[in-house]
mmCIF file of C-alpha atoms in Angstrom:
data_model
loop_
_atom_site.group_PDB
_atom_site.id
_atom_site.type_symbol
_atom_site.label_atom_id
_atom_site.label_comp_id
_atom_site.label_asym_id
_atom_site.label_seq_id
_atom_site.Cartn_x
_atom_site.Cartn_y
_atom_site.Cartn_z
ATOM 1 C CA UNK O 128 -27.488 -23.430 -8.285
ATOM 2 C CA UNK O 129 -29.050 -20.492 -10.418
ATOM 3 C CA UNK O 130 -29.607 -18.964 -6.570
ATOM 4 C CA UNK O 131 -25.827 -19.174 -6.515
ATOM 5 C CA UNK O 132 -24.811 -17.485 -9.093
ATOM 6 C CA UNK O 133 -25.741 -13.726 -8.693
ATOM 7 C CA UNK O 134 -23.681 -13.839 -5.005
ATOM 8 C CA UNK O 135 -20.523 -15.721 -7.086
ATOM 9 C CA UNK O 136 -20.608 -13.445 -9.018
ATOM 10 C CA UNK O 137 -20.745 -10.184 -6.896
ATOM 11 C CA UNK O 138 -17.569 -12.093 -4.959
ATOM 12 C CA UNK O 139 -15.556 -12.314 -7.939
ATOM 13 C CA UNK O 140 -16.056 -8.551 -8.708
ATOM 14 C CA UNK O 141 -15.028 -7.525 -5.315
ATOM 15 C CA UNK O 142 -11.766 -9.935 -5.162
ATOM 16 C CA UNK O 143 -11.192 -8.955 -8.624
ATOM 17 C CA UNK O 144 -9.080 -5.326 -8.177
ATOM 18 C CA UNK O 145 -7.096 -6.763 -5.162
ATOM 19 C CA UNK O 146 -5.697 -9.560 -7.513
ATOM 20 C CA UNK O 147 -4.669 -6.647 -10.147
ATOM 21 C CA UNK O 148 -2.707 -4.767 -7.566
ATOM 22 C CA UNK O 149 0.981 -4.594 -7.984
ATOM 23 C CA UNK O 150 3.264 -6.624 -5.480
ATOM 24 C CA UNK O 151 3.961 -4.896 -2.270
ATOM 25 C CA UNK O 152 0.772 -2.530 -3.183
ATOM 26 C CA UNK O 153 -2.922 -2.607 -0.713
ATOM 27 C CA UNK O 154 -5.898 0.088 0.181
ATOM 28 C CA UNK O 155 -6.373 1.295 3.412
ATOM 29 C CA UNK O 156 -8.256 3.710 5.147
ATOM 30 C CA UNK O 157 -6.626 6.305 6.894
ATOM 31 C CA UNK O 158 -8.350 9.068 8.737
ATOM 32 C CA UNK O 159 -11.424 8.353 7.068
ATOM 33 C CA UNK O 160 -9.464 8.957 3.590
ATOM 34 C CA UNK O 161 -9.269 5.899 1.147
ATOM 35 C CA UNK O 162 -5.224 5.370 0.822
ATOM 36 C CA UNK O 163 -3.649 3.177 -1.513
ATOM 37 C CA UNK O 164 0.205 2.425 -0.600
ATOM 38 C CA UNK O 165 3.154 1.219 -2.939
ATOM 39 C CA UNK O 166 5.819 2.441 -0.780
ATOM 40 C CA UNK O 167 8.958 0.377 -1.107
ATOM 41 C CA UNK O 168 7.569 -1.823 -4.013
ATOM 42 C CA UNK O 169 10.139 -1.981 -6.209
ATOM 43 C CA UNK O 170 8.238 -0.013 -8.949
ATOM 44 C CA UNK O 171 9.667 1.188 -11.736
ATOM 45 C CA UNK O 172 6.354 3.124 -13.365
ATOM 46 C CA UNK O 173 3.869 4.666 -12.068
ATOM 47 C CA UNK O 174 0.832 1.541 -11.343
ATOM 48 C CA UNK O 175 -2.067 1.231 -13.691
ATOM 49 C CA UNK O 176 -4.455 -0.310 -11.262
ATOM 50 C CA UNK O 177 -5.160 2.160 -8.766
ATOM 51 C CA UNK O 178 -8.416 2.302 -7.546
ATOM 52 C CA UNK O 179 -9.923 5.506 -8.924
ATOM 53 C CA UNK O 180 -11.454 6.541 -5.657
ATOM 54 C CA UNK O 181 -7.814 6.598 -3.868
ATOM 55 C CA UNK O 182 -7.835 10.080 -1.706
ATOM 56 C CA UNK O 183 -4.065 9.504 -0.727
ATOM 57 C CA UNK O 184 -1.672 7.766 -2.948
ATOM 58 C CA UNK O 185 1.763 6.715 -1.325
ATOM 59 C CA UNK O 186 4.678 5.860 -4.270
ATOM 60 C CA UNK O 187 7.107 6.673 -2.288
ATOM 61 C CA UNK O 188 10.703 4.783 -1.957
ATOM 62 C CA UNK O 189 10.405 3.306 -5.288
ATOM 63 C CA UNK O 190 12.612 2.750 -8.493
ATOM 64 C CA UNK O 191 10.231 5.505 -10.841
ATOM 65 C CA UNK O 192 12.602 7.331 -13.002
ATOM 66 C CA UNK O 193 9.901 9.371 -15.415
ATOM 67 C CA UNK O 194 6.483 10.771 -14.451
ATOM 68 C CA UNK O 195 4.362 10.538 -18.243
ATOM 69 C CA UNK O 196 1.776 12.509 -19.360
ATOM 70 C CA UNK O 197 -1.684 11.707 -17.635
ATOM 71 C CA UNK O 198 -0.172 9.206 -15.246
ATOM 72 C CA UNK O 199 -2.869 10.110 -12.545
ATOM 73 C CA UNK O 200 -5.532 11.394 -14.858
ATOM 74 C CA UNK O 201 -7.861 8.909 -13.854
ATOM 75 C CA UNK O 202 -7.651 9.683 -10.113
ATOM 76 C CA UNK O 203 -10.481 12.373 -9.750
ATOM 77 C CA UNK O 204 -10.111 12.403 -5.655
ATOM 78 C CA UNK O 205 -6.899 12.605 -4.899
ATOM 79 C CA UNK O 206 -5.777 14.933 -2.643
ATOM 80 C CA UNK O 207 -2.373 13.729 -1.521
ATOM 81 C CA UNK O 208 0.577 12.211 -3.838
ATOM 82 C CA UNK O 209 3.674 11.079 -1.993
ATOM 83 C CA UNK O 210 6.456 10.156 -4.815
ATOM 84 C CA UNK O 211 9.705 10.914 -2.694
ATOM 85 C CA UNK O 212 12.827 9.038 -2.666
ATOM 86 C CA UNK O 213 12.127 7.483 -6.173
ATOM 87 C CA UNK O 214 14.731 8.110 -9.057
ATOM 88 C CA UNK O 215 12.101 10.664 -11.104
ATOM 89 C CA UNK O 216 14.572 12.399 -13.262
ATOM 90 C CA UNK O 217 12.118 13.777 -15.807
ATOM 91 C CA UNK O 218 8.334 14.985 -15.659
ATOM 92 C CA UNK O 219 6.136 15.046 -19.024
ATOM 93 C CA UNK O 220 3.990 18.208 -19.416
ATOM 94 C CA UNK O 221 0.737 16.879 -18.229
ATOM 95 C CA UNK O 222 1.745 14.553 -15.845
ATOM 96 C CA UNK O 223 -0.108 15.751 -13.435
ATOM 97 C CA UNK O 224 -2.997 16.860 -15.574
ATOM 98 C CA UNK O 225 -7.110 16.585 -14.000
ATOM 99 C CA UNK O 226 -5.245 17.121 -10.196
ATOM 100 C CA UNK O 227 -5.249 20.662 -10.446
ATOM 101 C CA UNK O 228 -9.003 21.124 -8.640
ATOM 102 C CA UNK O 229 -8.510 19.016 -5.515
ATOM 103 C CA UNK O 230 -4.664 18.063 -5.219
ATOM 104 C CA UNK O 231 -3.690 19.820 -1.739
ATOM 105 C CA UNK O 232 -0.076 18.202 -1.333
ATOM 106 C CA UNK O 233 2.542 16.424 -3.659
ATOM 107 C CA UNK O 234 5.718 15.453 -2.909
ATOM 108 C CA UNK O 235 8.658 15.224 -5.164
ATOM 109 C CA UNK O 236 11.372 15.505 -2.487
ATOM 110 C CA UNK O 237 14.696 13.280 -2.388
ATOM 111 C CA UNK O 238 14.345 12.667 -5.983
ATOM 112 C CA UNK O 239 17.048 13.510 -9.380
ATOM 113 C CA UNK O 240 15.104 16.780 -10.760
ATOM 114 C CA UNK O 241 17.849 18.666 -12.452
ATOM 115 C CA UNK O 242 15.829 20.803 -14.557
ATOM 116 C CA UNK O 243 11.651 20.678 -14.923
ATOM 117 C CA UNK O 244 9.669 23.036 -17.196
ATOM 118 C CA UNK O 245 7.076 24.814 -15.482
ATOM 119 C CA UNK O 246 4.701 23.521 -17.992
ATOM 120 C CA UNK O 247 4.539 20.204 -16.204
ATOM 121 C CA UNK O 248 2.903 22.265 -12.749
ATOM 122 C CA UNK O 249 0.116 24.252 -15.160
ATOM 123 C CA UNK O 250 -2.917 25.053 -12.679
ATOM 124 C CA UNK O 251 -1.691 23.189 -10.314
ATOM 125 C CA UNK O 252 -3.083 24.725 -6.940
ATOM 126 C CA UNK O 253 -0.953 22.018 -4.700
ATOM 127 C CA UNK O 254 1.617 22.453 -1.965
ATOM 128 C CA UNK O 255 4.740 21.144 -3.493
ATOM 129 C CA UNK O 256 8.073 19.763 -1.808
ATOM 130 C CA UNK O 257 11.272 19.823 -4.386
ATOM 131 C CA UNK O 258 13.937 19.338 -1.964
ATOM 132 C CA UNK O 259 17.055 17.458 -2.106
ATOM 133 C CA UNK O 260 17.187 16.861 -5.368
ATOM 134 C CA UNK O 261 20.460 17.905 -7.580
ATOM 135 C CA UNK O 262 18.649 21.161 -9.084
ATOM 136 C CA UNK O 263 20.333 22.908 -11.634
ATOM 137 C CA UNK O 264 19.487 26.613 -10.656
ATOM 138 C CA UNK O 265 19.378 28.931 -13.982
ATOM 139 C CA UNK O 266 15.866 30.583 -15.101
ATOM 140 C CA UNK O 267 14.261 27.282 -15.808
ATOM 141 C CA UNK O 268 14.338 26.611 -12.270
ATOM 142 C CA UNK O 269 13.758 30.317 -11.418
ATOM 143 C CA UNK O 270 10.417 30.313 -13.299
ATOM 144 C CA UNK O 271 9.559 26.917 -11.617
ATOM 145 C CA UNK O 272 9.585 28.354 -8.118
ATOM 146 C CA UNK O 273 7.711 31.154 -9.014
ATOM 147 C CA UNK O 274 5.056 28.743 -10.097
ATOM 148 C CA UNK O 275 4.357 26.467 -7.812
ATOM 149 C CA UNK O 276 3.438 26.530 -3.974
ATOM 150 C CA UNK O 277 6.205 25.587 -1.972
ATOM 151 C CA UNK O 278 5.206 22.968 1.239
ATOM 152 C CA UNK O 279 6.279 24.800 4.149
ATOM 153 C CA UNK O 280 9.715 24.454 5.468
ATOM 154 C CA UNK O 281 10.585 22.302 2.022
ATOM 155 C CA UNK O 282 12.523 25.764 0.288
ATOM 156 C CA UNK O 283 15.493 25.757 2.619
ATOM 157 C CA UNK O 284 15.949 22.021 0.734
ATOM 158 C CA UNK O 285 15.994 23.447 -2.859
ATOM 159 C CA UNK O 286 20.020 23.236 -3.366
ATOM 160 C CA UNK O 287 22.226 24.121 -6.160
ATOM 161 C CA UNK O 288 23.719 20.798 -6.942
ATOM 162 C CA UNK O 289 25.407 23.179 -10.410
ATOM 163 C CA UNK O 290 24.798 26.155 -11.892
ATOM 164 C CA UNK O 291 26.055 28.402 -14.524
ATOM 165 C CA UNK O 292 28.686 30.767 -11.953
ATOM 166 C CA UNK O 293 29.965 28.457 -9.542
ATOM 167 C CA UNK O 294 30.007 30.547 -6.635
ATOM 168 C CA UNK O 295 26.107 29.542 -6.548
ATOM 169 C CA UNK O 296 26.640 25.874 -6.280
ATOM 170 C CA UNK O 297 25.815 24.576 -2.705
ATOM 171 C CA UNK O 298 23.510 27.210 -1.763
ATOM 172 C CA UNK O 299 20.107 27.249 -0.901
ATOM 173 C CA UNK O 300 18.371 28.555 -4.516
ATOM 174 C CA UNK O 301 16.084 30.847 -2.969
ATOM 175 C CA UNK O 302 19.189 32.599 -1.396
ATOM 176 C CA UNK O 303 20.928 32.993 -4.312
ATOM 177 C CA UNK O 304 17.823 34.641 -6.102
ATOM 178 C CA UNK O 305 17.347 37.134 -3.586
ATOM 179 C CA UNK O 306 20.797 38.953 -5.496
ATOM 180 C CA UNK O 307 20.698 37.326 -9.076
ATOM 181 C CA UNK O 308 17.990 37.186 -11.371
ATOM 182 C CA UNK O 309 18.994 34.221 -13.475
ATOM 183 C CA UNK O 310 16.044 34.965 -16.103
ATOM 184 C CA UNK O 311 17.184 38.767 -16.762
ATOM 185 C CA UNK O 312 21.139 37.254 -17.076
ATOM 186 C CA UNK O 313 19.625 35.082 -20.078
ATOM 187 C CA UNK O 314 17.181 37.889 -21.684
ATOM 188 C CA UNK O 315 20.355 40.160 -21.826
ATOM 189 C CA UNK O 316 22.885 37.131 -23.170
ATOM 190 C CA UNK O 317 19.959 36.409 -25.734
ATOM 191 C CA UNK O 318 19.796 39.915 -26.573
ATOM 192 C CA UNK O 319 23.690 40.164 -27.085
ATOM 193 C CA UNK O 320 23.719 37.077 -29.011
ATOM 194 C CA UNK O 321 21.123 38.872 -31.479
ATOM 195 C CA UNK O 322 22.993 41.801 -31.891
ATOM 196 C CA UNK O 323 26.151 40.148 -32.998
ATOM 197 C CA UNK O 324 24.307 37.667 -35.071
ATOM 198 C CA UNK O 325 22.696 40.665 -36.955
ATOM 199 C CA UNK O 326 25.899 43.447 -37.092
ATOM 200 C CA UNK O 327 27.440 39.927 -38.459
ATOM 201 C CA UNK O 328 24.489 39.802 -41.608
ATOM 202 C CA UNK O 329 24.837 43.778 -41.846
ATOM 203 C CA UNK O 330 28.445 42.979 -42.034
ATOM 204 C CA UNK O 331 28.500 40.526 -44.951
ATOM 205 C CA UNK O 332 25.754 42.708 -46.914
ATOM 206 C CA UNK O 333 27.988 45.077 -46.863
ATOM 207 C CA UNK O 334 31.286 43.540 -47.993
ATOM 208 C CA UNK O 335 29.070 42.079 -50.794
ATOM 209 C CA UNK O 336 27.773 44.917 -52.111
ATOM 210 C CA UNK O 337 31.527 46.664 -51.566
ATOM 211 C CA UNK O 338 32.760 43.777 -53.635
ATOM 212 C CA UNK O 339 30.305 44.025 -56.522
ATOM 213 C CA UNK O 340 30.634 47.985 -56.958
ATOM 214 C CA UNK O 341 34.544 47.342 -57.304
ATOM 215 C CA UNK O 342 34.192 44.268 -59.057
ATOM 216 C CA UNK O 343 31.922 46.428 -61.911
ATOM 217 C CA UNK O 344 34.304 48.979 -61.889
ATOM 218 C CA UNK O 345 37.236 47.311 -62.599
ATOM 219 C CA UNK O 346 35.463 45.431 -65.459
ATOM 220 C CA UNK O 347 34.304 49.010 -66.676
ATOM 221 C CA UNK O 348 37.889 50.378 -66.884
ATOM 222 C CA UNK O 349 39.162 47.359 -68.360
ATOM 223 C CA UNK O 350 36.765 47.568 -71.151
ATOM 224 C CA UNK O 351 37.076 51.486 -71.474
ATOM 225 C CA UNK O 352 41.038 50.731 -71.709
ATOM 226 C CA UNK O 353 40.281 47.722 -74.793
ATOM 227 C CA UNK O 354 38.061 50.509 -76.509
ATOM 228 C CA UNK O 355 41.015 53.192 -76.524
ATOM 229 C CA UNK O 356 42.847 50.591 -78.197
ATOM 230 C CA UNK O 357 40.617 50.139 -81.171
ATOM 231 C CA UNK O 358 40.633 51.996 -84.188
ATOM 232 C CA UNK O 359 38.465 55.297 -84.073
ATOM 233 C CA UNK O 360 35.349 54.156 -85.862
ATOM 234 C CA UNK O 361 34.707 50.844 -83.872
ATOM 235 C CA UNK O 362 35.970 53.153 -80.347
ATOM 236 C CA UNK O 363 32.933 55.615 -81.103
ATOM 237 C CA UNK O 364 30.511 52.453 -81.753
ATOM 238 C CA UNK O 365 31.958 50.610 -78.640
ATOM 239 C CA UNK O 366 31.585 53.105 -76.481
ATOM 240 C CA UNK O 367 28.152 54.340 -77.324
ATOM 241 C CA UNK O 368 27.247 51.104 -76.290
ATOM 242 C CA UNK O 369 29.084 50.876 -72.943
ATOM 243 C CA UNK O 370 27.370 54.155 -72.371
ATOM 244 C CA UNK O 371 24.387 53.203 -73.080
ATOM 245 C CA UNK O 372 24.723 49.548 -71.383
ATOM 246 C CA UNK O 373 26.213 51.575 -67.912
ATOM 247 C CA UNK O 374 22.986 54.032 -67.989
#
């Protein structure tokens, strides 16, 4: 019996990660690369249990609508990430965070990215696919292309689904930045916005100091017209001391 137990044991370890993987989820090996699919598992967040030596990760065709901060932190070999044709709307700066040595591809493609700070790609050395989803194409956008690696053949896919003139809107994003630099149209709206917002201050300053001057004026003559109606002696005293209260 106590002969028994060490092998029990060592079976219940081995069975014991395939019993914690989601429904429709199972390792593989694929080209001599450790592969852990999900495809088509109805997930709705990014698994928990994925076996930390996974060197290609499949979570594609899935119901994931937000990508959270360290979600594949603990995957140190992972060199391909397949998340297309999921409903990821929104990606958390440092979502992607301890990928950035040895991730080679990720795919993001058929997705609803509308807007994602290039925060969320920091270091990230990957080549990237961001097609067809409904991109809003403005500077945000702008400074995310610059940042990343594009997969080859995945740019003609990056769309204008809106954007802020609407001749832009259906075509191809890097097109439409090869004439308009969306980032420089913001800088000089910003600046614009600054100017008026200051000339506006200078403006009430201004008035307010315009207004006090006359306001002290008027007081002044009305007092210098109540001292010329006094008699002399109180006059004189009255206005020595306006003099000396106006000095």
């Amino acid at each position: 019996m106590w002969l028994l137990l060490p092998s029990f044991l060592l079976a219940a370890s081995c069975l014991r990660p395939a019993a914690a993987f989601p429904k429709g989820c199972y390792p593989a090996e694929e080209e001599g690369l450790k592969t852990f699919r999900c495809s088509n598992a109805r997930l709705t967040e990014v698994p928990k249990d994925i076996p930390n030596d996974t060197n290609k990760l499949y979570l594609d065709s899935n119901r994931i609508p937000f990508l959270p901060r360290d979600a594949f932190r603990d995957l140190p070999l992972l060199l391909e990430l397949d998340l297309s044709h999921n409903a990821i709307a929104g990606v958390e700066s440092g979502a992607f965070r301890g990928l950035a040595d040895h991730l080679r591809s990720l795919d993001l493609s058929s997705n609803k990215l509308v807007s994602v700070s290039k925060d969320a790609f920091n270091h990230l050395k990957a080549k990237v696919n961001l097609s067809n989803n409904p991109w809003l194409c403005d500077c945000r956008l702008q400074e995310l292309i610059r940042a990343v690696d594009l997969a080859a053949g995945s740019s003609a896919g990056i769309v204008c689904a809106a954007a802020v003139q609407e001749e832009h809107v259906g075509k191809a994003f890097l097109q439409v930045i090869a004439d308009t630099d969306f980032c420089n149209a913001y800088r000089k709206t910003t600046d614009i916005a600054m100017l008026v917002t200051m000339f506006g201050w200078f403006a009430m300053v201004i008035s307010y100091l315009v207004y006090y001057v006359r306001q002290n004026q008027e007081d002044a003559r009305r007092h210098l017209e109540y001292l010329k109606s006094l008699p002399s002696k109180q006059r004189r005293s009255e206005e020595s001391s306006t003099i000396s209260t106006v000095v």
